[in-house]
Each structure stands twice: as structure tokens, then as C-alpha cells.
């Protein structure tokens, strides 16, 4: 049973770090999810590509609830993910790794909770308001930071990610506004992925890879081609970072993630 999962974003469709990989189709109340399960360093690891293997699913159409529920069904407790981002912070340059610690949610049409009351397509029909003060697991963040430091990568131990609805990139004015609001990075997939993991009391962290400077800061037109090309260049480093991070994930969970529902339902 895999305790750890990796969710690959743009450019990360196969971690190429797992052995004896099998494929499972996990049924969830939100639909079926295709998950790869393999071994790394004697540990079972689950992997799913959030956009699908052929990057066929755009960010605003990803079935985030099915993905997170499927990992929960498999017994996953810890989720590491990758996110390709634009940077609003001149210190965070294309090619840099950023271990996210905060997020701002500007998504519009997404299904962002499991707790829909009577509408919930499962037995968790209660209302739940989870704490999300710190959206990322401190223990997973520490593992990513330790690994990035040990590998000598250009990394930043914190970063605020603004999640836009997409699939278009931002306007100059939107980036100006996000900068005033304190965002360092901009992407399209951290919300609701991080919140849904917290709602199922799973640990979640994401390493962002800066692929470009954001609209209005970059002097060039923004393209998905540029994103995927830079991610391809960084694929080996991303693989090493994930491999090394897994080794630093404590076996026991002493973070608050595992008790996220305590007090959330008013009981
Ligand atoms: O966040 P990931 O999945 O890495 O994808 C990023 O890359 C795409 C834009 O090129 C968007 O989907 C953005 O969110
Ligand atoms: N929203 C958004 N997502 C990205 N992913 C990679 N670069 C960008 C960007 O500039 N904006």
C-alpha cells in the first residue's frame, strides 16, 4: 500500500524513478482515476499525472476531487507535487526551484471541497471547515528543502503561489495586482488540489519550478511551449529532487495535517 504519492504537473508525466510499475484504475465517487504504482528504494510510491499522460486535461478541467480521493483510497498519507510557474519575483528566476509555503486562490469554476453536505456523493455528508492557515505540510516542506540544499540546486525555501483559473495566461494588470497582494509565483493548479488533500487529512507539499517570468515582467510572449521545454530541461533535476526528498520524509506523521478534521465539523 503506497504511503507516499507524487502528482506530476506540466512536463512531469512519468517520474521515471519507479521500478516494477503497475497501473491501477481507482474508482472514486467522482470518477475513475488512473494511478501508477511502483517501488522506489523499497517503498511503494503512487504517481499520477494531473493533466493526463498526454497533457490532454487543461487546469480548469482537472478532476481534482477524484485524483485526491483516489490517492486516499490507496492509503496514501503524503503527497508531493510539482508545479510549473511564472515568477513575479526577480529573485526567483527561470530554472529555480521554490518550495511553496503559501497560496492565494483566484480560481472560479472548480469543485473545491469534498464536504458538500447532502450533495456529497459519499457518506461524508457533514459540513467541514478545515484550518488552512499554512496550506502545506511542514514535514514535507522540510524534506524538499533538505533535499534541494543537499543537491546544491538553486532553490527558495518559501514562496507564495497565486492560483489563477486559466487556461489563458495573465494580463500585465493581473500580474501587477498579484504582486501588490504578495504573490511570488503564478500558476493554475494548486487550488483546489492542496485544500482537498487537507480535507482528507493528507500531507501535501509542492515544489514549483519557475519556467518564465510572468506577463508584463517577461519581455517575451508567454507560451506553454516554453513551459514544457524548460520542464523537460529540468526533468533530471526534478527526478533527483523527488527521489532525495522521499528519503527525508519521516515515517511517523507529527504534523497537524493528520488531524485537520478535528474541530472542523463543529463537533
Ligand atoms: O501547474 P502545472 O500542472 O505544472 O501546470 C502549469 O503549466 C500550465 C501552463 O503552461 C498550467 O496548467 C500551469 O498550472
Ligand atoms: N498562470 C500561470 N501559470 C504558469 N505556469 C508556468 N508559467 C505560468 C504563468 O506565467 N502563469
Tab-separated table of C-alpha atoms and ligand atoms in Angstrom:
chain	number	residue	atom	x	y	z
A	1	UNK	CA	0.000	0.000	0.000
A	2	UNK	CA	1.685	3.280	-1.082
A	3	UNK	CA	2.082	5.764	1.814
A	4	UNK	CA	3.595	8.388	-0.496
A	5	UNK	CA	2.325	9.749	-3.829
A	6	UNK	CA	3.714	12.108	-6.427
A	7	UNK	CA	1.403	14.270	-8.528
A	8	UNK	CA	3.220	15.360	-11.675
A	9	UNK	CA	2.263	18.656	-13.305
A	10	UNK	CA	3.173	20.087	-16.702
A	11	UNK	CA	6.220	18.319	-18.073
A	12	UNK	CA	6.187	15.616	-15.356
A	13	UNK	CA	4.182	12.781	-16.905
A	14	UNK	CA	6.318	9.869	-15.762
A	15	UNK	CA	8.671	10.180	-12.821
A	16	UNK	CA	10.991	7.552	-14.307
A	17	UNK	CA	12.077	6.770	-10.787
A	18	UNK	CA	9.810	3.825	-10.046
A	19	UNK	CA	10.538	0.144	-10.600
A	20	UNK	CA	8.028	-2.703	-11.170
A	21	UNK	CA	5.380	-0.169	-12.161
A	22	UNK	CA	1.772	-1.360	-12.340
A	23	UNK	CA	-1.279	0.615	-13.301
A	24	UNK	CA	-4.422	0.781	-11.202
A	25	UNK	CA	-7.751	2.312	-12.122
A	26	UNK	CA	-9.184	3.527	-8.831
A	27	UNK	CA	-12.953	4.060	-8.629
A	28	UNK	CA	-13.989	7.116	-6.641
A	29	UNK	CA	-17.348	8.881	-6.040
A	30	UNK	CA	-16.070	11.459	-8.552
A	31	UNK	CA	-14.991	9.076	-11.315
A	32	UNK	CA	-12.198	6.646	-12.164
A	33	UNK	CA	-8.546	7.631	-11.815
A	34	UNK	CA	-5.536	6.031	-13.469
A	35	UNK	CA	-2.683	5.703	-10.980
A	36	UNK	CA	0.765	4.207	-11.497
A	37	UNK	CA	2.194	2.337	-8.505
A	38	UNK	CA	5.801	1.262	-8.323
A	39	UNK	CA	8.732	0.886	-5.990
A	40	UNK	CA	11.485	3.265	-5.105
A	41	UNK	CA	14.112	2.412	-2.505
A	42	UNK	CA	11.971	-0.412	-1.175
A	43	UNK	CA	8.978	1.889	-0.717
A	44	UNK	CA	5.717	1.701	-2.684
A	45	UNK	CA	5.056	5.043	-4.378
A	46	UNK	CA	1.936	6.131	-6.287
A	47	UNK	CA	2.184	8.516	-9.221
A	48	UNK	CA	-0.451	10.387	-11.176
A	49	UNK	CA	-0.100	12.933	-13.968
A	50	UNK	CA	-2.640	15.668	-13.145
A	51	UNK	CA	-3.032	16.663	-16.828
A	52	UNK	CA	-3.062	13.027	-18.024
A	53	UNK	CA	-0.126	11.323	-19.739
A	54	UNK	CA	-0.579	13.266	-22.954
A	55	UNK	CA	-1.322	16.571	-21.222
A	56	UNK	CA	-4.888	16.320	-22.525
A	57	UNK	CA	-6.628	17.845	-19.472
A	58	UNK	CA	-6.456	21.631	-19.027
A	59	UNK	CA	-6.004	23.029	-15.499
A	60	UNK	CA	-9.603	24.198	-15.054
A	61	UNK	CA	-10.976	20.770	-16.080
A	62	UNK	CA	-8.799	18.525	-13.920
A	63	UNK	CA	-10.880	16.233	-11.703
A	64	UNK	CA	-9.023	17.261	-8.551
A	65	UNK	CA	-11.530	15.601	-6.198
A	66	UNK	CA	-11.250	12.257	-7.995
A	67	UNK	CA	-7.439	12.463	-8.007
A	68	UNK	CA	-7.074	13.199	-4.298
A	69	UNK	CA	-9.817	10.763	-3.281
A	70	UNK	CA	-8.135	8.010	-5.353
A	71	UNK	CA	-4.820	8.530	-3.550
A	72	UNK	CA	-6.670	8.469	-0.222
A	73	UNK	CA	-8.362	5.186	-1.211
A	74	UNK	CA	-4.942	3.708	-1.936
A	75	UNK	CA	-3.832	4.575	1.614
A	76	UNK	CA	-1.593	7.492	0.650
A	77	UNK	CA	-0.755	9.819	3.568
A	78	UNK	CA	1.835	12.110	1.971
A	79	UNK	CA	1.601	13.856	-1.426
A	80	UNK	CA	4.480	15.638	-3.148
A	81	UNK	CA	3.602	17.538	-6.316
A	82	UNK	CA	5.316	19.596	-8.989
A	83	UNK	CA	4.026	22.880	-10.399
A	84	UNK	CA	5.350	24.846	-13.336
A	85	UNK	CA	5.024	28.549	-12.536
A	86	UNK	CA	5.573	32.070	-13.741
A	87	UNK	CA	7.591	34.331	-11.461
A	88	UNK	CA	6.694	37.821	-10.239
A	89	UNK	CA	9.761	37.949	-8.003
A	90	UNK	CA	13.010	38.903	-9.737
A	91	UNK	CA	14.919	36.760	-7.212
A	92	UNK	CA	13.043	33.658	-8.441
A	93	UNK	CA	14.420	33.068	-11.921
A	94	UNK	CA	13.517	30.568	-14.630
A	95	UNK	CA	15.030	27.220	-13.625
A	96	UNK	CA	14.800	27.927	-9.884
A	97	UNK	CA	13.003	25.549	-7.515
A	98	UNK	CA	10.595	27.067	-4.982
A	99	UNK	CA	9.182	25.093	-2.040
A	100	UNK	CA	5.756	26.686	-1.719
A	101	UNK	CA	4.584	27.762	1.709
A	102	UNK	CA	1.583	29.965	0.939
A	103	UNK	CA	-1.096	30.321	-1.722
A	104	UNK	CA	-3.746	32.747	-2.951
A	105	UNK	CA	-6.811	31.217	-4.641
A	106	UNK	CA	-8.270	33.075	-7.656
A	107	UNK	CA	-9.897	30.070	-9.285
A	108	UNK	CA	-13.554	30.425	-10.316
A	109	UNK	CA	-15.351	27.339	-11.571
A	110	UNK	CA	-13.724	24.487	-9.712
A	111	UNK	CA	-15.166	21.918	-7.291
A	112	UNK	CA	-13.085	22.804	-4.269
A	113	UNK	CA	-14.444	20.671	-1.434
A	114	UNK	CA	-15.459	17.117	-0.551
A	115	UNK	CA	-17.927	18.393	2.057
A	116	UNK	CA	-20.990	19.334	0.006
A	117	UNK	CA	-23.400	18.366	2.784
A	118	UNK	CA	-26.295	16.219	1.488
A	119	UNK	CA	-24.997	16.672	-2.060
A	120	UNK	CA	-21.793	14.798	-1.219
A	121	UNK	CA	-21.653	11.582	-3.340
A	122	UNK	CA	-20.281	9.615	-0.366
A	123	UNK	CA	-21.026	9.169	3.322
A	124	UNK	CA	-19.125	12.276	4.462
A	125	UNK	CA	-22.239	14.455	4.259
A	126	UNK	CA	-21.228	16.680	7.157
A	127	UNK	CA	-20.170	20.331	6.863
A	128	UNK	CA	-16.445	20.821	7.462
A	129	UNK	CA	-14.331	23.989	7.680
A	130	UNK	CA	-10.685	22.925	7.809
A	131	UNK	CA	-7.890	25.158	9.015
A	132	UNK	CA	-5.732	26.249	6.061
A	133	UNK	CA	-3.533	28.862	7.743
A	134	UNK	CA	-0.490	27.018	6.465
A	135	UNK	CA	-1.642	25.143	3.365
A	136	UNK	CA	1.481	22.977	3.013
A	137	UNK	CA	2.754	20.209	5.303
A	138	UNK	CA	5.776	21.411	7.302
A	139	UNK	CA	7.326	17.949	7.361
A	140	UNK	CA	7.119	17.533	3.575
A	141	UNK	CA	8.394	21.080	3.042
A	142	UNK	CA	11.396	20.288	5.250
A	143	UNK	CA	12.102	17.128	3.251
A	144	UNK	CA	12.025	19.073	-0.044
A	145	UNK	CA	14.217	21.879	1.335
A	146	UNK	CA	16.763	19.461	2.810
A	147	UNK	CA	16.952	17.573	-0.484
A	148	UNK	CA	17.301	20.730	-2.621
A	149	UNK	CA	20.047	22.014	-0.332
A	150	UNK	CA	21.909	18.698	-0.404
A	151	UNK	CA	21.673	18.546	-4.209
A	152	UNK	CA	23.037	22.079	-4.493
A	153	UNK	CA	20.084	23.267	-6.592
A	154	UNK	CA	19.077	26.917	-6.992
A	155	UNK	CA	16.098	26.885	-4.637
A	156	UNK	CA	13.984	29.116	-2.448
A	157	UNK	CA	12.601	27.684	0.837
A	158	UNK	CA	9.384	29.690	0.692
A	159	UNK	CA	7.134	31.190	-1.952
A	160	UNK	CA	3.559	32.425	-2.316
A	161	UNK	CA	1.697	30.923	-5.264
A	162	UNK	CA	-1.293	32.692	-6.819
A	163	UNK	CA	-3.610	30.174	-8.451
A	164	UNK	CA	-5.424	31.571	-11.474
A	165	UNK	CA	-8.309	29.874	-13.266
A	166	UNK	CA	-6.553	29.711	-16.621
A	167	UNK	CA	-6.248	28.255	-19.138
A	168	UNK	CA	-5.091	31.603	-20.531
A	169	UNK	CA	-2.026	33.245	-19.053
A	170	UNK	CA	-2.357	36.550	-17.122
A	171	UNK	CA	-2.630	40.129	-18.228
A	172	UNK	CA	0.006	42.670	-17.300
A	173	UNK	CA	-2.511	44.289	-14.929
A	174	UNK	CA	-3.345	40.993	-13.206
A	175	UNK	CA	0.348	40.373	-12.501
A	176	UNK	CA	0.717	43.947	-11.208
A	177	UNK	CA	-2.221	43.307	-8.846
A	178	UNK	CA	-0.914	39.900	-7.720
A	179	UNK	CA	2.448	41.470	-6.903
A	180	UNK	CA	0.711	44.033	-4.666
A	181	UNK	CA	-1.107	41.144	-2.985
A	182	UNK	CA	2.217	39.478	-2.182
A	183	UNK	CA	2.398	36.703	-4.731
A	184	UNK	CA	5.833	35.496	-5.806
A	185	UNK	CA	4.615	32.961	-8.373
A	186	UNK	CA	1.612	32.295	-10.542
A	187	UNK	CA	0.139	29.002	-11.713
A	188	UNK	CA	-3.176	27.271	-12.391
A	189	UNK	CA	-3.333	24.007	-10.404
A	190	UNK	CA	-2.536	24.320	-6.716
A	191	UNK	CA	-6.180	25.130	-5.977
A	192	UNK	CA	-8.122	23.129	-5.044
A	193	UNK	CA	-5.504	20.331	-5.026
A	194	UNK	CA	-3.822	21.437	-1.781
A	195	UNK	CA	-7.100	22.125	0.050
A	196	UNK	CA	-8.642	18.795	-0.969
A	197	UNK	CA	-5.641	16.921	0.431
A	198	UNK	CA	-6.026	18.813	3.721
A	199	UNK	CA	-9.748	17.964	3.803
A	200	UNK	CA	-8.841	14.257	3.756
A	201	UNK	CA	-6.135	14.828	6.402
A	202	UNK	CA	-3.352	14.043	3.943
A	203	UNK	CA	0.005	15.842	3.964
A	204	UNK	CA	0.644	17.885	0.823
A	205	UNK	CA	3.561	19.942	-0.455
A	206	UNK	CA	4.543	21.252	-3.852
A	207	UNK	CA	7.829	22.158	-5.435
A	208	UNK	CA	7.349	24.869	-8.036
A	209	UNK	CA	9.716	25.158	-10.952
A	210	UNK	CA	9.954	28.635	-12.431
A	211	UNK	CA	9.609	28.330	-16.197
A	212	UNK	CA	9.208	32.008	-17.089
A	213	UNK	CA	8.816	35.497	-15.750
A	214	UNK	CA	5.140	36.397	-15.546
A	215	UNK	CA	3.202	38.541	-18.020
A	216	UNK	CA	4.407	42.107	-18.157
A	217	UNK	CA	7.670	41.155	-16.455
A	218	UNK	CA	8.771	38.853	-19.236
A	219	UNK	CA	9.783	40.735	-22.352
A	220	UNK	CA	8.537	37.850	-24.484
A	221	UNK	CA	5.124	36.411	-25.277
A	222	UNK	CA	4.206	33.674	-22.772
A	223	UNK	CA	3.875	30.207	-24.306
A	224	UNK	CA	3.070	26.741	-22.984
A	225	UNK	CA	5.837	25.551	-25.296
A	226	UNK	CA	8.356	27.492	-23.208
A	227	UNK	CA	6.907	25.941	-20.046
A	228	UNK	CA	7.155	22.375	-21.317
A	229	UNK	CA	10.602	22.950	-22.842
A	230	UNK	CA	12.064	24.241	-19.582
A	231	UNK	CA	10.403	21.461	-17.601
A	232	UNK	CA	11.964	18.940	-19.999
A	233	UNK	CA	15.392	20.505	-19.401
A	234	UNK	CA	14.815	20.237	-15.626
A	235	UNK	CA	13.368	16.707	-15.682
A	236	UNK	CA	16.515	15.002	-14.370
A	237	UNK	CA	16.883	17.510	-11.521
A	238	UNK	CA	13.172	17.183	-10.679
A	239	UNK	CA	13.579	13.401	-10.550
A	240	UNK	CA	16.633	13.633	-8.254
A	241	UNK	CA	14.861	16.163	-6.024
A	242	UNK	CA	11.814	13.912	-5.639
A	243	UNK	CA	13.964	10.824	-5.022
A	244	UNK	CA	16.076	12.581	-2.394
A	245	UNK	CA	13.026	14.177	-0.747
A	246	UNK	CA	11.318	10.798	-0.334
A	247	UNK	CA	14.270	9.632	1.764
A	248	UNK	CA	13.789	12.579	4.123
A	249	UNK	CA	10.049	12.048	4.709
A	250	UNK	CA	9.632	10.880	8.322
A	251	UNK	CA	7.881	7.512	8.677
A	252	UNK	CA	5.738	8.903	11.503
A	253	UNK	CA	3.495	11.944	10.972
A	254	UNK	CA	3.828	14.595	13.707
A	255	UNK	CA	2.283	17.433	11.715
A	256	UNK	CA	-1.217	18.884	12.095
A	257	UNK	CA	-2.359	17.610	8.677
A	258	UNK	CA	-3.424	14.258	10.115
A	259	UNK	CA	-5.885	15.976	12.499
A	260	UNK	CA	-7.288	18.503	10.026
A	261	UNK	CA	-10.902	17.448	10.625
A	262	UNK	CA	-10.618	17.765	14.425
A	263	UNK	CA	-12.817	20.770	15.287
A	264	UNK	CA	-13.619	21.382	11.607
A	265	UNK	CA	-17.149	19.988	11.844
A	266	UNK	CA	-18.188	21.830	14.975
A	267	UNK	CA	-18.472	18.565	16.932
B	1	LIG	O1	0.720	23.527	-12.517
B	1	LIG	P1	1.184	22.550	-13.596
B	1	LIG	O2	0.357	21.306	-13.616
B	1	LIG	O3	2.667	22.281	-13.513
B	1	LIG	O4	0.862	23.274	-14.993
B	1	LIG	C1	1.269	24.613	-15.287
B	1	LIG	O5	1.571	24.663	-16.675
B	1	LIG	C2	0.414	25.058	-17.431
B	1	LIG	C3	0.711	26.342	-18.157
B	1	LIG	O6	1.769	26.150	-19.062
B	1	LIG	C4	-0.698	25.288	-16.422
B	1	LIG	O7	-1.504	24.156	-16.297
B	1	LIG	C5	0.079	25.555	-15.150
B	1	LIG	O8	-0.670	25.267	-13.983
B	2	LIG	N1	-0.869	31.035	-14.548
B	2	LIG	C1	0.388	30.772	-14.985
B	2	LIG	N2	0.838	29.509	-14.955
B	2	LIG	C2	2.096	29.284	-15.403
B	2	LIG	N3	2.800	28.121	-15.475
B	2	LIG	C3	4.002	28.410	-15.982
B	2	LIG	N4	4.107	29.727	-16.239
B	2	LIG	C4	2.911	30.293	-15.890
B	2	LIG	C5	2.416	31.631	-15.907
B	2	LIG	O1	3.092	32.582	-16.308
B	2	LIG	N5	1.148	31.815	-15.446
